[in-house]
PDB file of C-alpha atoms in Angstrom:
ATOM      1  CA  UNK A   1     156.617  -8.436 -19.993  1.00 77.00           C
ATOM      2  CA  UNK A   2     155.898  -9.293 -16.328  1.00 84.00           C
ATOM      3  CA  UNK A   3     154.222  -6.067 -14.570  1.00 92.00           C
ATOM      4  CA  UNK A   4     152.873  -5.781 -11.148  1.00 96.00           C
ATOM      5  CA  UNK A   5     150.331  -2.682 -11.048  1.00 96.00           C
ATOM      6  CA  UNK A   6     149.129  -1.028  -8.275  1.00 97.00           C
ATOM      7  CA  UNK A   7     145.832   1.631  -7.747  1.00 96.00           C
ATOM      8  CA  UNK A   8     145.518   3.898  -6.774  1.00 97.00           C
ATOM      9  CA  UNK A   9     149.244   5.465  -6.673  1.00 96.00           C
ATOM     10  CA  UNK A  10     148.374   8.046  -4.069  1.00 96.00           C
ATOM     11  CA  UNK A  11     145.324   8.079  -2.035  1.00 94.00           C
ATOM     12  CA  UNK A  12     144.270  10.659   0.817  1.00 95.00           C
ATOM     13  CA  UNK A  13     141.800   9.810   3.185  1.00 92.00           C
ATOM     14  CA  UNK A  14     139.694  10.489   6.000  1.00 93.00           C
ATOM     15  CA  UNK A  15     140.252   8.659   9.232  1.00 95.00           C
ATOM     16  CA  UNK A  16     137.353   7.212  10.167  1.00 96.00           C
ATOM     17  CA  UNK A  17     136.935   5.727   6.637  1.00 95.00           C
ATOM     18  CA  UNK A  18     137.168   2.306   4.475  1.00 96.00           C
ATOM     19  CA  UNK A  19     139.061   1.713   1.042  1.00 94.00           C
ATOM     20  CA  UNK A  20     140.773  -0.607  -0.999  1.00 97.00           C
ATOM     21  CA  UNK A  21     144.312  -0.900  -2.637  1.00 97.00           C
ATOM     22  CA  UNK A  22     144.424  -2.900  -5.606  1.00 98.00           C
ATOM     23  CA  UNK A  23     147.249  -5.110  -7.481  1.00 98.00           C
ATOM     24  CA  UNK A  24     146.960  -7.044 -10.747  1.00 97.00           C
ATOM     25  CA  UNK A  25     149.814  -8.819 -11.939  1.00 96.00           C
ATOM     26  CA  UNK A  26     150.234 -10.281 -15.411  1.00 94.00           C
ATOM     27  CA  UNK A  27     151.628 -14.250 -14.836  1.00 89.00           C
ATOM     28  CA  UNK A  28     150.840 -16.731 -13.162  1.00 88.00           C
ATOM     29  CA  UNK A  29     151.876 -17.018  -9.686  1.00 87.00           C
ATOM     30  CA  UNK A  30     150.207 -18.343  -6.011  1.00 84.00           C
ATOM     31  CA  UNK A  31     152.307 -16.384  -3.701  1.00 91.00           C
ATOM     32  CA  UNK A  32     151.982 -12.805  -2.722  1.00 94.00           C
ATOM     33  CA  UNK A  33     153.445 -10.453  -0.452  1.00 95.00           C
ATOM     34  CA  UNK A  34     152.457  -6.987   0.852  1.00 97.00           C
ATOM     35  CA  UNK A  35     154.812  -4.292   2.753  1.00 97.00           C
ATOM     36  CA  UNK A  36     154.742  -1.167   4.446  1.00 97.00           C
ATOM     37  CA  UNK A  37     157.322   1.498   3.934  1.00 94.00           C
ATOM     38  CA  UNK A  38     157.500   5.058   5.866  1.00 93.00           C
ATOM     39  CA  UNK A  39     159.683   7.552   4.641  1.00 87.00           C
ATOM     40  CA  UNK A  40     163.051   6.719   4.835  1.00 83.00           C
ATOM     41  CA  UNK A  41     162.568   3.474   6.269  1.00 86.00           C
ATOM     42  CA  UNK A  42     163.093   0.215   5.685  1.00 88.00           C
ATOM     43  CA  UNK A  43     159.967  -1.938   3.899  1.00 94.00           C
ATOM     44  CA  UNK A  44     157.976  -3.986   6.723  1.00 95.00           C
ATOM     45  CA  UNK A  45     156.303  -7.186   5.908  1.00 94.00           C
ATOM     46  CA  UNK A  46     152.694  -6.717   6.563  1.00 97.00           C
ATOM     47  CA  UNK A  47     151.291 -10.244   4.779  1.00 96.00           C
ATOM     48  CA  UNK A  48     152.268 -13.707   3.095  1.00 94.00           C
ATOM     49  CA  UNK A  49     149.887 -14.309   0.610  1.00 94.00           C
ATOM     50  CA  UNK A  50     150.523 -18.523  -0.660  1.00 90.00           C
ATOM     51  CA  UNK A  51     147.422 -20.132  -2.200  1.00 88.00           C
ATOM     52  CA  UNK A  52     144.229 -19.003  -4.174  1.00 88.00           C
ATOM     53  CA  UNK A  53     141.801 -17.136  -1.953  1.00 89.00           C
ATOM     54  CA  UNK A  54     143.645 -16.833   1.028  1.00 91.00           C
ATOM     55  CA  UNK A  55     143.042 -13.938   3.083  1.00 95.00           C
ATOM     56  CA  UNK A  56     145.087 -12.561   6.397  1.00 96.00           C
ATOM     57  CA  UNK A  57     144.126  -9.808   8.582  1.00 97.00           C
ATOM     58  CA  UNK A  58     146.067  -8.040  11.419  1.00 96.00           C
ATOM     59  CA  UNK A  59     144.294  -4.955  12.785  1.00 96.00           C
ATOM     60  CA  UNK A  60     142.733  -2.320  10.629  1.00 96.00           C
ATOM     61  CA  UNK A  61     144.183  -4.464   7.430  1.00 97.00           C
ATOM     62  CA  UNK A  62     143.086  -7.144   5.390  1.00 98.00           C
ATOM     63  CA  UNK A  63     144.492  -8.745   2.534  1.00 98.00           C
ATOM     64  CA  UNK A  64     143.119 -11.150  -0.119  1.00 97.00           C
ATOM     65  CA  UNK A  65     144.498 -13.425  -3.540  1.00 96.00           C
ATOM     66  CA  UNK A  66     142.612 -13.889  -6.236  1.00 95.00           C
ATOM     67  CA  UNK A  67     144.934 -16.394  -8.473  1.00 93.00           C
ATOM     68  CA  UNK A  68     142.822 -16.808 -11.160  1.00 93.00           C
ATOM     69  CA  UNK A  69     142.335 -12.647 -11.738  1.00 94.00           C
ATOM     70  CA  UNK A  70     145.604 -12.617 -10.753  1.00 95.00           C
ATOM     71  CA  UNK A  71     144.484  -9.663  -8.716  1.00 96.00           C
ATOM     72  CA  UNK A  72     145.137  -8.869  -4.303  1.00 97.00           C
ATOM     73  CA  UNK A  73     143.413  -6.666  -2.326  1.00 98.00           C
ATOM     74  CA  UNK A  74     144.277  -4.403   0.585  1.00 98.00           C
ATOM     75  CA  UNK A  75     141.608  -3.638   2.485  1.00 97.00           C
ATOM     76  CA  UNK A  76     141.567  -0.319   5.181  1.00 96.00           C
ATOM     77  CA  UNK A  77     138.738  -0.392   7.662  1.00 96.00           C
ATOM     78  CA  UNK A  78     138.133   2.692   9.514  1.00 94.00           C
ATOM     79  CA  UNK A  79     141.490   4.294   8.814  1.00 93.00           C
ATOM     80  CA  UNK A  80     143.126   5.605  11.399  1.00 95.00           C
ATOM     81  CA  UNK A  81     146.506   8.410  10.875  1.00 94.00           C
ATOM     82  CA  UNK A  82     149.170   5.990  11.860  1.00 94.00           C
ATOM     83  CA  UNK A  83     148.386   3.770   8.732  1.00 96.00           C
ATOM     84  CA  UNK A  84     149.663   6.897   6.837  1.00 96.00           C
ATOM     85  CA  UNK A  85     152.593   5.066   4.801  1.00 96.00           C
ATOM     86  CA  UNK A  86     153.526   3.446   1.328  1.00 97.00           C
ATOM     87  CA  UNK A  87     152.204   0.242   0.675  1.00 98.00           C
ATOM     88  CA  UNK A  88     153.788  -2.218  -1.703  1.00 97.00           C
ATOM     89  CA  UNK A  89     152.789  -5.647  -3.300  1.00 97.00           C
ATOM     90  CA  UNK A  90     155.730  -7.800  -4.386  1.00 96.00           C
ATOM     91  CA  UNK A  91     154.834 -11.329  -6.631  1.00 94.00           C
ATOM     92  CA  UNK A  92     156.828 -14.247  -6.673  1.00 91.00           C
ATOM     93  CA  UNK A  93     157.409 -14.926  -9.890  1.00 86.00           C
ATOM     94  CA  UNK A  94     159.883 -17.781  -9.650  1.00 81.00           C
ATOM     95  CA  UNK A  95     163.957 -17.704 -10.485  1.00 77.00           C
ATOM     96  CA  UNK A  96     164.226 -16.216  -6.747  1.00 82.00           C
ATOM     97  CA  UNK A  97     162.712 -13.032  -7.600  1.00 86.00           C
ATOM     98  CA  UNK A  98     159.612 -10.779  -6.673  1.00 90.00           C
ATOM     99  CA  UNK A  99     158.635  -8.367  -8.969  1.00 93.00           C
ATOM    100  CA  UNK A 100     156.986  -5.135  -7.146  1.00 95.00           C
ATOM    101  CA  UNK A 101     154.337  -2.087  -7.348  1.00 96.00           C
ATOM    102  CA  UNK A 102     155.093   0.669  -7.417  1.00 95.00           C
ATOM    103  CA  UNK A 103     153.822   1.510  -4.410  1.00 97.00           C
ATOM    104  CA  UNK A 104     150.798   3.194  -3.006  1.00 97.00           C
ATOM    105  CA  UNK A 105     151.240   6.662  -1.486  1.00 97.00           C
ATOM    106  CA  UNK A 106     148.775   6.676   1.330  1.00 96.00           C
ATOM    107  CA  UNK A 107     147.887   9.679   3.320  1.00 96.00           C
ATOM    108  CA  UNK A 108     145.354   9.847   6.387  1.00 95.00           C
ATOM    109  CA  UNK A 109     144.331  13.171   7.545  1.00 93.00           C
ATOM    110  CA  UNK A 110     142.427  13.098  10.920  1.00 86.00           C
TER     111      UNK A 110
ATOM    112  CA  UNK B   1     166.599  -9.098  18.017  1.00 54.00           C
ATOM    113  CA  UNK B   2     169.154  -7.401  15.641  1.00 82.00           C
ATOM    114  CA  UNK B   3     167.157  -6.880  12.530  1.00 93.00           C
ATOM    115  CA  UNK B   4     169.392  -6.661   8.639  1.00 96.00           C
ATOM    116  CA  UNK B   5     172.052  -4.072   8.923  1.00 96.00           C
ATOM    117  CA  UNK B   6     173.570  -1.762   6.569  1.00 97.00           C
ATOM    118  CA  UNK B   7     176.391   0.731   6.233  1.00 97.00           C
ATOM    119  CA  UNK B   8     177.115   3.252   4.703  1.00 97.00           C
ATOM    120  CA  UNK B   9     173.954   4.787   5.498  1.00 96.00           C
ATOM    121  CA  UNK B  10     174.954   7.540   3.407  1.00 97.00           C
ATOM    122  CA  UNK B  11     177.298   7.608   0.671  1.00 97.00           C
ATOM    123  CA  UNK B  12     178.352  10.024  -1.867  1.00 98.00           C
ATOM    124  CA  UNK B  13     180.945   9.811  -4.445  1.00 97.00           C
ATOM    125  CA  UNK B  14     182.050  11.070  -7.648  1.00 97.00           C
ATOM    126  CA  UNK B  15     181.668   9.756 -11.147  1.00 97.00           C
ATOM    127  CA  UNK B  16     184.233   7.366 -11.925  1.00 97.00           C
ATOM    128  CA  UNK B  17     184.655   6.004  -8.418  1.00 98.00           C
ATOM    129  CA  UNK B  18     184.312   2.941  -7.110  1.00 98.00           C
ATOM    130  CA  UNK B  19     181.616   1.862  -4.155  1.00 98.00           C
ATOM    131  CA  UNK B  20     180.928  -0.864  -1.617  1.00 98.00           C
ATOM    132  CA  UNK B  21     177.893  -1.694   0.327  1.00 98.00           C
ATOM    133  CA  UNK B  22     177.522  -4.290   2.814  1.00 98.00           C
ATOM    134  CA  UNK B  23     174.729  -5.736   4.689  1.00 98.00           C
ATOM    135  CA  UNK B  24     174.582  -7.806   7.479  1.00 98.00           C
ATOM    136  CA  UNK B  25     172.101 -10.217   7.325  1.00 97.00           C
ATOM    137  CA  UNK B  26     169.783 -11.781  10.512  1.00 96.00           C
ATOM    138  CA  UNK B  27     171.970 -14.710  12.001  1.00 95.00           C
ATOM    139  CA  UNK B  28     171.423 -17.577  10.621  1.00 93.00           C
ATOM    140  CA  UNK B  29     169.467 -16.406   7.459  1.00 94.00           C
ATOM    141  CA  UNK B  30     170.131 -18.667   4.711  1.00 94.00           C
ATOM    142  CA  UNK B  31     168.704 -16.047   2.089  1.00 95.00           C
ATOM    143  CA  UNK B  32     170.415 -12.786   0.926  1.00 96.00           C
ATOM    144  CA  UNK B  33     168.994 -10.315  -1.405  1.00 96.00           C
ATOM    145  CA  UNK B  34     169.557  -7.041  -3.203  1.00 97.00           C
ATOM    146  CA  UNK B  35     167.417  -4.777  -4.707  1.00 97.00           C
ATOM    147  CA  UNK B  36     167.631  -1.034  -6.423  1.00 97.00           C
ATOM    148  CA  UNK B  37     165.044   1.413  -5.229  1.00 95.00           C
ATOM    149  CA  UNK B  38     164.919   4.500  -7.320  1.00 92.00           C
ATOM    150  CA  UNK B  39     162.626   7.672  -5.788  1.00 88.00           C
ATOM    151  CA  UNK B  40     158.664   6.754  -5.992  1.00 86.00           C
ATOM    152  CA  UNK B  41     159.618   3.652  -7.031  1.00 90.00           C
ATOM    153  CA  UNK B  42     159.322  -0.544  -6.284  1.00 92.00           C
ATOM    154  CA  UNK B  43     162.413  -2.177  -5.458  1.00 94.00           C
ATOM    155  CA  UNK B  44     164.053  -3.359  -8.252  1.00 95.00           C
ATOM    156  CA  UNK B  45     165.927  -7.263  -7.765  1.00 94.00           C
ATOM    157  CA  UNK B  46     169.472  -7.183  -8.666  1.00 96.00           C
ATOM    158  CA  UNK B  47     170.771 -10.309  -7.131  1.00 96.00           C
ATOM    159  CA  UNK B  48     169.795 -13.636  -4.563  1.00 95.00           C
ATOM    160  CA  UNK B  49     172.061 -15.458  -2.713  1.00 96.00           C
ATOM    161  CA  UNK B  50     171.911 -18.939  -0.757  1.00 95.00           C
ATOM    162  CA  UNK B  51     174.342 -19.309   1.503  1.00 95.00           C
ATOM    163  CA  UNK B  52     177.563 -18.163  -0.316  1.00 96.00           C
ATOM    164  CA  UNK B  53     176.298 -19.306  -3.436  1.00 96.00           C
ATOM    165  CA  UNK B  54     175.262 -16.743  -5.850  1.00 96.00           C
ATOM    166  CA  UNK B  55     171.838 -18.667  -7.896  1.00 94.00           C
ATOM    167  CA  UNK B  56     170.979 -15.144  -9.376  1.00 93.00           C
ATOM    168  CA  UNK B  57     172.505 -12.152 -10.828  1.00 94.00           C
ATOM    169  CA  UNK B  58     170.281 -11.510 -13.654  1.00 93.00           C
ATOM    170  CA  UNK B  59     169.163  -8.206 -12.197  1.00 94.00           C
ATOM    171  CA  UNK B  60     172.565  -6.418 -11.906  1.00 97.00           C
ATOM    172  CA  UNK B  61     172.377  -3.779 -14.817  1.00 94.00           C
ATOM    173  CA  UNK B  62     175.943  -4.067 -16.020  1.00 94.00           C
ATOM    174  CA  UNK B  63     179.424  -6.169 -15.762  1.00 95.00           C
ATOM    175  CA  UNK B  64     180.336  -2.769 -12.929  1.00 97.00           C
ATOM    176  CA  UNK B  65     177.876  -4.625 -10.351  1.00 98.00           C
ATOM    177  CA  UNK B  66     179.030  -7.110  -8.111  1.00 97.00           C
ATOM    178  CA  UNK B  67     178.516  -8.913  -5.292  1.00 98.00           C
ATOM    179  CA  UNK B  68     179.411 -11.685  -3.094  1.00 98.00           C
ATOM    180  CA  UNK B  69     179.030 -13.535   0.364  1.00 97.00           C
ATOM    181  CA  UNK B  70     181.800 -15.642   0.721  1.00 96.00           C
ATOM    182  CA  UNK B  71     181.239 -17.219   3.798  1.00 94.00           C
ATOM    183  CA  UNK B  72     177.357 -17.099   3.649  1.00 93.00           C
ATOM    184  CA  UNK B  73     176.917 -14.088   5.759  1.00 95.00           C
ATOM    185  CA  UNK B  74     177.663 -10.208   5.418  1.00 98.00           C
ATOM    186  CA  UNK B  75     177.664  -9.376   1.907  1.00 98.00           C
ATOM    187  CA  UNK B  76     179.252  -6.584   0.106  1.00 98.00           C
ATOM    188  CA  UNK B  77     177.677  -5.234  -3.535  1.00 98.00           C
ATOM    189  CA  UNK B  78     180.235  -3.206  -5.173  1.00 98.00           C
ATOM    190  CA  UNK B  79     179.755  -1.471  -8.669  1.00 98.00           C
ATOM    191  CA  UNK B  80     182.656   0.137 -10.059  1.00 98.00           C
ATOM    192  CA  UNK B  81     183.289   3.318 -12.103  1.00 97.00           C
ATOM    193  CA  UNK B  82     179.850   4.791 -11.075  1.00 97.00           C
ATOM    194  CA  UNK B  83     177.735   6.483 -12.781  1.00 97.00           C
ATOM    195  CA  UNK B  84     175.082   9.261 -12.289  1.00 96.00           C
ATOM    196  CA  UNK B  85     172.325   6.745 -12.923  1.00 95.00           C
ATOM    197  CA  UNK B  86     173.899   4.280 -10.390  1.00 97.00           C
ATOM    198  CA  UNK B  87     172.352   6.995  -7.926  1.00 97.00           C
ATOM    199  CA  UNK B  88     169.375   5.501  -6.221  1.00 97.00           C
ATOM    200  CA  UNK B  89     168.469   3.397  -2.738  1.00 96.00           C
ATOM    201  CA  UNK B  90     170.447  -0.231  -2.362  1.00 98.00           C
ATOM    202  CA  UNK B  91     168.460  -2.376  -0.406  1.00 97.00           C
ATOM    203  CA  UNK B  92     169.260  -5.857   1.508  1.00 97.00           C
ATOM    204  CA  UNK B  93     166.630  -8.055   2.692  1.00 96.00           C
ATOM    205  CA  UNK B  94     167.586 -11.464   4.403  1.00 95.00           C
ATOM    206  CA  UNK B  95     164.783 -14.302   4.922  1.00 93.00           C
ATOM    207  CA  UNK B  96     165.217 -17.814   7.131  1.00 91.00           C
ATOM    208  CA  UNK B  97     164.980 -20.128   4.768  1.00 84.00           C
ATOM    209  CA  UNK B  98     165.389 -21.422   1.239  1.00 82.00           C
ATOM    210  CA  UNK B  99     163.407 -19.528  -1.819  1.00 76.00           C
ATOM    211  CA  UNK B 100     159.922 -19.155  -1.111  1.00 73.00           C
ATOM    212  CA  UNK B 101     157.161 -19.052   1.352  1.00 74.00           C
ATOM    213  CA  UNK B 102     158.754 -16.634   3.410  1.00 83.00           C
ATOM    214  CA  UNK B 103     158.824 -12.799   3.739  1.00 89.00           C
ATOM    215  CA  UNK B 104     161.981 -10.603   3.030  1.00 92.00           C
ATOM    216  CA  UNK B 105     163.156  -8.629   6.238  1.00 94.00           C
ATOM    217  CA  UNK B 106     164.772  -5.609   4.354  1.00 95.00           C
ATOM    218  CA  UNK B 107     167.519  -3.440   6.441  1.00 96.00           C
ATOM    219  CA  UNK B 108     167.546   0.544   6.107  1.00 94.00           C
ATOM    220  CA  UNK B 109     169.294   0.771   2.354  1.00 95.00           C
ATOM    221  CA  UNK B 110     172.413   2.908   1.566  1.00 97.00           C
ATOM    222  CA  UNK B 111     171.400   5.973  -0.192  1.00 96.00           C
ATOM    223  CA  UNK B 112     174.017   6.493  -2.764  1.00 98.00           C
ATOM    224  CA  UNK B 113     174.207   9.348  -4.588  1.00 97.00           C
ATOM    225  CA  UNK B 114     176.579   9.821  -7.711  1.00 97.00           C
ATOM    226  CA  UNK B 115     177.731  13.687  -8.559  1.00 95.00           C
TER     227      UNK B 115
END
């Protein structure tokens, strides 16, 4: 069965502080993809993940592919309240589909 | 620019009935997808369009989903005789080019809710 598994599912945090989001999936697959989502709104692409160690950063966020664990990283640096959302990872597995997290329920309290 | 559209925002209807949802993709977006999002949940792939032609339905949960983009643009998924575990967040998502390599740009969803 193809899962996509995100931790933690809910995280609250500091501002001011660092952590990680983590997502194993369990095929094989080069391409990655991770989104925002605040409540009631629609899902924001944050990153395009496409080849074995490739890492992208924008701002307080950085993401990174690890192929071969088939594991990505999400990585906060000095969080700050407006990164307060849901983050998702979505994996191309092929056939035209992505199969997602669950999501990760993150809360930053100043 | 106008970003993926899609109405009802809201809709509520009773067992039995029948629904339609459209989205209106970016112009000149040759991909079309929906997805299911159910409450604390991932979205959940349901179909994929390109162009007008449907390449996959294997998500749709029963032979009451359908959908279709006839001239490659808005779409409409419509599931008939609803049920109460039809009730959940239908999301569209539209991206520029073929399959792959590219990132989904999702619209607001259509909360439907089944009583």
């Amino acid at each position: 069965e193809l899962k996509v598994e995100q931790n933690p599912l809910f995280l609250s945090m500091q501002e001011g502080k660092n952590y990680t989001i983590y997502c194993n999936y369990s095929t094989t697959s080069d391409r990655l993809y991770w989104y925002r989502q605040d409540p009631g709104k629609s899902l924001e692409s944050l990153f395009v993940l496409l080849s074995n160690g490739a890492v992208k950063q924008e701002g307080r966020l950085m993401a990174s592919l690890d192929t071969k664990a088939r594991l990505s990283t999400l990585h906060i640096t000095a969080a700050v309240h407006d990164l307060s959302a849901t983050y998702f990872c979505a994996v191309d597995v092929g056939n035209y589909q992505l199969i997602w997290g669950a999501g990760t329920k993150l809360i930053i309290k100043p | 620019g106008a970003g993926v559209s899609q109405s009802p925002r809201y809709k509520v209807a009773k067992r039995g009935q029948d629904v339609a949802l459209r989205c209106d993709p970016i112009s000149g977006h040759v991909s079309l997808f929906w997805y299911q999002q159910a409450l604390g949940q991932g979205p959940e792939f349901l179909t994929y369009f390109q162009n007008e032609a449907q390449l996959d339905k294997s998500g749709l949960p029963s032979d009451r989903f359908f959908a279709e983009r006839p001239e490659g643009s808005v779409s409409t998924l419509k599931i008939q005789r609803t049920q109460q575990e039809d009730s959940a967040v239908y999301l569209c998502a539209s991206s520029l080019g073929e399959w792959g390599n590219q990132p989904q740009h999702f619209g607001d969803g259509t909360r439907l809710s089944i009583l």
